[in-house]
PDB file of C-alpha atoms in Angstrom:
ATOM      1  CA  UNK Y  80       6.237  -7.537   1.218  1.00  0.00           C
ATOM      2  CA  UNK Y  81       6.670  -4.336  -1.030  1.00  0.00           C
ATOM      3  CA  UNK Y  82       5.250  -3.015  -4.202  1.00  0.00           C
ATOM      4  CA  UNK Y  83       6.267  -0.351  -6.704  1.00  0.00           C
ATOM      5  CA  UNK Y  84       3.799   0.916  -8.526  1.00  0.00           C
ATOM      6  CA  UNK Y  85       4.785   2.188 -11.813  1.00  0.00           C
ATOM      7  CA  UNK Y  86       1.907   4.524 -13.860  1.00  0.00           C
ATOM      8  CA  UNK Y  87      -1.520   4.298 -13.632  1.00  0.00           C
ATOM      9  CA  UNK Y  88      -2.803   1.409 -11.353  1.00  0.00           C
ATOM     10  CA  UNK Y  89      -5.564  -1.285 -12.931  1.00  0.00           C
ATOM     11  CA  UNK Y  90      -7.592  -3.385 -12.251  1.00  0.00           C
ATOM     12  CA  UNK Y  91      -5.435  -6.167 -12.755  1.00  0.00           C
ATOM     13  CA  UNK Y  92      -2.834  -4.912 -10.998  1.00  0.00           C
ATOM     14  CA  UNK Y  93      -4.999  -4.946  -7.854  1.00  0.00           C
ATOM     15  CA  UNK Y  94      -6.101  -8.509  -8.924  1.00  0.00           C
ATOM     16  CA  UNK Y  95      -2.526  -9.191  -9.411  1.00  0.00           C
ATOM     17  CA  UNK Y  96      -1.692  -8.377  -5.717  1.00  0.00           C
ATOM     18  CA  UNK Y  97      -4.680  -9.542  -4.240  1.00  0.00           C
ATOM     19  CA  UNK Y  98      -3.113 -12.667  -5.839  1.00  0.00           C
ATOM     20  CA  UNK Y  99       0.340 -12.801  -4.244  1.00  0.00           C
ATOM     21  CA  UNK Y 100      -1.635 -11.414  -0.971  1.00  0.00           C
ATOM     22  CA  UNK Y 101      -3.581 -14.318  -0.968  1.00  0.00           C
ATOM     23  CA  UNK Y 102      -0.610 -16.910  -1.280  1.00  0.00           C
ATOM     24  CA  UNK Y 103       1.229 -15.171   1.377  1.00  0.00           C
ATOM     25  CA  UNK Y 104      -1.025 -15.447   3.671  1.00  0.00           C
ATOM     26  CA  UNK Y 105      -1.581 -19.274   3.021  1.00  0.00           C
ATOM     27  CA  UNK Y 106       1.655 -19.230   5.271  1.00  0.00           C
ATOM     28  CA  UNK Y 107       1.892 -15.538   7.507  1.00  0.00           C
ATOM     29  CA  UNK Y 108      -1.481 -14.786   9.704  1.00  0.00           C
ATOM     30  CA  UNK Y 109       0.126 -10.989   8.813  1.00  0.00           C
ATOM     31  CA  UNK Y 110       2.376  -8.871   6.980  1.00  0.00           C
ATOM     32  CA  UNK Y 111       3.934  -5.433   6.653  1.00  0.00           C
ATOM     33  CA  UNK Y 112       3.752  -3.743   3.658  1.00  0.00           C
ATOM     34  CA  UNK Y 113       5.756  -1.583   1.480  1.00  0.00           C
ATOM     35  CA  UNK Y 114       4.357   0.788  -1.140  1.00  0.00           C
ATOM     36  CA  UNK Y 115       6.973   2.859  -3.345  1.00  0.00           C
ATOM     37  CA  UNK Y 116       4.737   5.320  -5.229  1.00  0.00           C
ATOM     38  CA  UNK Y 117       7.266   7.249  -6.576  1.00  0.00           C
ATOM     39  CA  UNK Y 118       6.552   6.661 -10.524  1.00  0.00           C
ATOM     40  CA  UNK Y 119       2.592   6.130  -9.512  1.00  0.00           C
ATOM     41  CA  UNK Y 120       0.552   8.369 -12.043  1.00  0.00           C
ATOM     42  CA  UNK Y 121      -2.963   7.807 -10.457  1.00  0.00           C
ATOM     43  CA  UNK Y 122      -4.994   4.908 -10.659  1.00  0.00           C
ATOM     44  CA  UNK Y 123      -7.817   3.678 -13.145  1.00  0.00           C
ATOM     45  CA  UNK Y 124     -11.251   4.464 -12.676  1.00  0.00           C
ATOM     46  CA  UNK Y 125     -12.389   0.850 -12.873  1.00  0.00           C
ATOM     47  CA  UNK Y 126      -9.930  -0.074 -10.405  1.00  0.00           C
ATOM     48  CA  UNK Y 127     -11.400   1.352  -7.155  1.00  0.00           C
ATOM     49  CA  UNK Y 128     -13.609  -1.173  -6.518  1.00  0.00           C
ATOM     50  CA  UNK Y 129     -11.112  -2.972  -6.365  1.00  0.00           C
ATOM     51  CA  UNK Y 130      -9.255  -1.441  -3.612  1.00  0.00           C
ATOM     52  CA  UNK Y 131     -11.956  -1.214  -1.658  1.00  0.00           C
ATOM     53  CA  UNK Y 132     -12.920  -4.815  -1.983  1.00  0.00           C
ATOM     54  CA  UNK Y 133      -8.525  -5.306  -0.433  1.00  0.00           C
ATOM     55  CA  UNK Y 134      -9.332  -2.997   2.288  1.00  0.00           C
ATOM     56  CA  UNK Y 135     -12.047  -4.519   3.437  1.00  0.00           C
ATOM     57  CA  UNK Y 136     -10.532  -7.941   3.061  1.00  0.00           C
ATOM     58  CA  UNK Y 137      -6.884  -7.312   4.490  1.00  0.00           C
ATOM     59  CA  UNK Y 138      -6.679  -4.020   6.642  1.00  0.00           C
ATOM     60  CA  UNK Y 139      -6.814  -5.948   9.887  1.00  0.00           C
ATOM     61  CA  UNK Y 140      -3.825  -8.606   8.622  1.00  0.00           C
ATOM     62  CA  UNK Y 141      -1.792  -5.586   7.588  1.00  0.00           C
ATOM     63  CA  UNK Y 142       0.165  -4.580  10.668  1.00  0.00           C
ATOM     64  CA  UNK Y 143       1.911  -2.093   9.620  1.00  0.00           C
ATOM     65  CA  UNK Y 144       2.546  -0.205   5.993  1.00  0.00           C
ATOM     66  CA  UNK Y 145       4.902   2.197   4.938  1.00  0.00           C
ATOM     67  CA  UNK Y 146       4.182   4.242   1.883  1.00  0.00           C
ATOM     68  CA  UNK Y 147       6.983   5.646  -0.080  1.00  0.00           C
ATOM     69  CA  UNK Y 148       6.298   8.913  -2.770  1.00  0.00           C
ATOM     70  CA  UNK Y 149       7.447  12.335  -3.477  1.00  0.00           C
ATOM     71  CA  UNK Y 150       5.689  14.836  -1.473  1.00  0.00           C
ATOM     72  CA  UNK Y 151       2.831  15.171  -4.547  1.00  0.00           C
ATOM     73  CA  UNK Y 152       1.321  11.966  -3.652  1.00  0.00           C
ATOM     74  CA  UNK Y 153       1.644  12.625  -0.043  1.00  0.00           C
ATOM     75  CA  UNK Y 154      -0.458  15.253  -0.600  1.00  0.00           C
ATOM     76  CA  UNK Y 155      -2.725  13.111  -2.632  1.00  0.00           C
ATOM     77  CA  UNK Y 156      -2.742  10.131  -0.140  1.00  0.00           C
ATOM     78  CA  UNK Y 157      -3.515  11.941   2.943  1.00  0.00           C
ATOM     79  CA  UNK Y 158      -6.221  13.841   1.639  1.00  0.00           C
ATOM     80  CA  UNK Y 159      -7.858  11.194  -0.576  1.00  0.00           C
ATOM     81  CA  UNK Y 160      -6.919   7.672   0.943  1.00  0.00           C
ATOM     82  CA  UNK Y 161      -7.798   6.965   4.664  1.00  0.00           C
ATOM     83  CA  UNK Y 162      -4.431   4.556   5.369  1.00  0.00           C
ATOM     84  CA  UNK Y 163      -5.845   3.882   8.803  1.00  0.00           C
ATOM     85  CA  UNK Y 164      -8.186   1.671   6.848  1.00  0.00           C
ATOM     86  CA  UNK Y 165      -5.189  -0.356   5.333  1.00  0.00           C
ATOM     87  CA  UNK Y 166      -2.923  -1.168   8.168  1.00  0.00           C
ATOM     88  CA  UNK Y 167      -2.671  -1.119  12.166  1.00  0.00           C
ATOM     89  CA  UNK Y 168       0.086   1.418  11.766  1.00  0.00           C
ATOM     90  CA  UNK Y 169       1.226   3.514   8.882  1.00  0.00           C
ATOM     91  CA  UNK Y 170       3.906   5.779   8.320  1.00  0.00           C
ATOM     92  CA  UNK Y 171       4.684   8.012   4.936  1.00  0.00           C
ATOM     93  CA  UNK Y 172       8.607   8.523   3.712  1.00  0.00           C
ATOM     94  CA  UNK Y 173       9.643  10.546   1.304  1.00  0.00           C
ATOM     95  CA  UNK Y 174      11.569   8.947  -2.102  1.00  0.00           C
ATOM     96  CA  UNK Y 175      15.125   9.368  -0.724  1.00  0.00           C
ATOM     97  CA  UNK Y 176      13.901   7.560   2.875  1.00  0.00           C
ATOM     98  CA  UNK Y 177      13.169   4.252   0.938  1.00  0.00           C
ATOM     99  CA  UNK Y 178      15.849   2.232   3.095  1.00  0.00           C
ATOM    100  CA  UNK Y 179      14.704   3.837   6.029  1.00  0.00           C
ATOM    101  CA  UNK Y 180      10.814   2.384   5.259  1.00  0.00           C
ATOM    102  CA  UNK Y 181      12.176  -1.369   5.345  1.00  0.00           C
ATOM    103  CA  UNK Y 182      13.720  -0.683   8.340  1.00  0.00           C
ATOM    104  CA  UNK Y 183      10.780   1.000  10.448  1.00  0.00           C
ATOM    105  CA  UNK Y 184       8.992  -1.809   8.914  1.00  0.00           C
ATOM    106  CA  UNK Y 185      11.150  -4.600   9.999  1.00  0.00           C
ATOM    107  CA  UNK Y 186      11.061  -3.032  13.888  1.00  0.00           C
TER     108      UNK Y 186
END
C-alpha cells in the first residue's frame, strides 16, 4: 500500500487513509507501507491527533514502511516523528530511490 502526500496533510486526509486502512485490513492481518513525501509541505495543526490516534491503532500491523522525501523532510522526520512507532521496520529513501522502496518493501 503507498501514499503520496501532496501539500499540507489534514485531517481528512488522515481520516481518508484510516479509511482505506481499515478496508484493507478487512482482508490482510498486515501490510507494508509506502510514503512518498516528496511534494509534502507539513501537516495541519488539527491533524495530529489524528496521527496519533493511527499510530496507536496500526503500528503493530505495519510490518514494515518505507518513507520516500528529499533530504529536507528526512531531516524533519527523524528528528520530529519516532517511525519506530509506525512500523516493525522502517527504512528512509531519498526521491530518486522510489523504485528501490517497493522493492525493499516487497522482500
Amino acid at each position: 500500500m503507498g501514499y503520496k502526500v501532496i501539500g499540507k496533510l489534514s485531517k481528512d486526509d488522515y481520516a481518508a487513509i484510516m479509511a482505506s486502512v481499515e478496508s484493507m485490513l478487512q482482508q490482510e492481518s498486515s501490510f507494508r507501507l509506502l510514503l512518498d513525501l516528496a511534494a509534502f509541505e507539513g501537516e495541519e495543526a488539527e491533524a495530529s491527533g489524528s496521527d496519533r490516534r493511527f499510530r496507536r491503532k496500526h503500528r503493530r500491523l505495519i510490518t514494515k514502511m518505507a518513507v520516500v522525501a528529499d533530504q529536507r523532510w528526512h531531516e524533519w522526520v527523524m528528528a520530529t516523528v519516532d517511525l519506530f512507532y509506525y512500523a516493525r521496520e522502517n527504512r528512509f529513501f531519498d526521491i530518486g530511490e522510489r523504485q528501490a522502496a517497493w522493492k525493499w518493501l516487497r522482500a
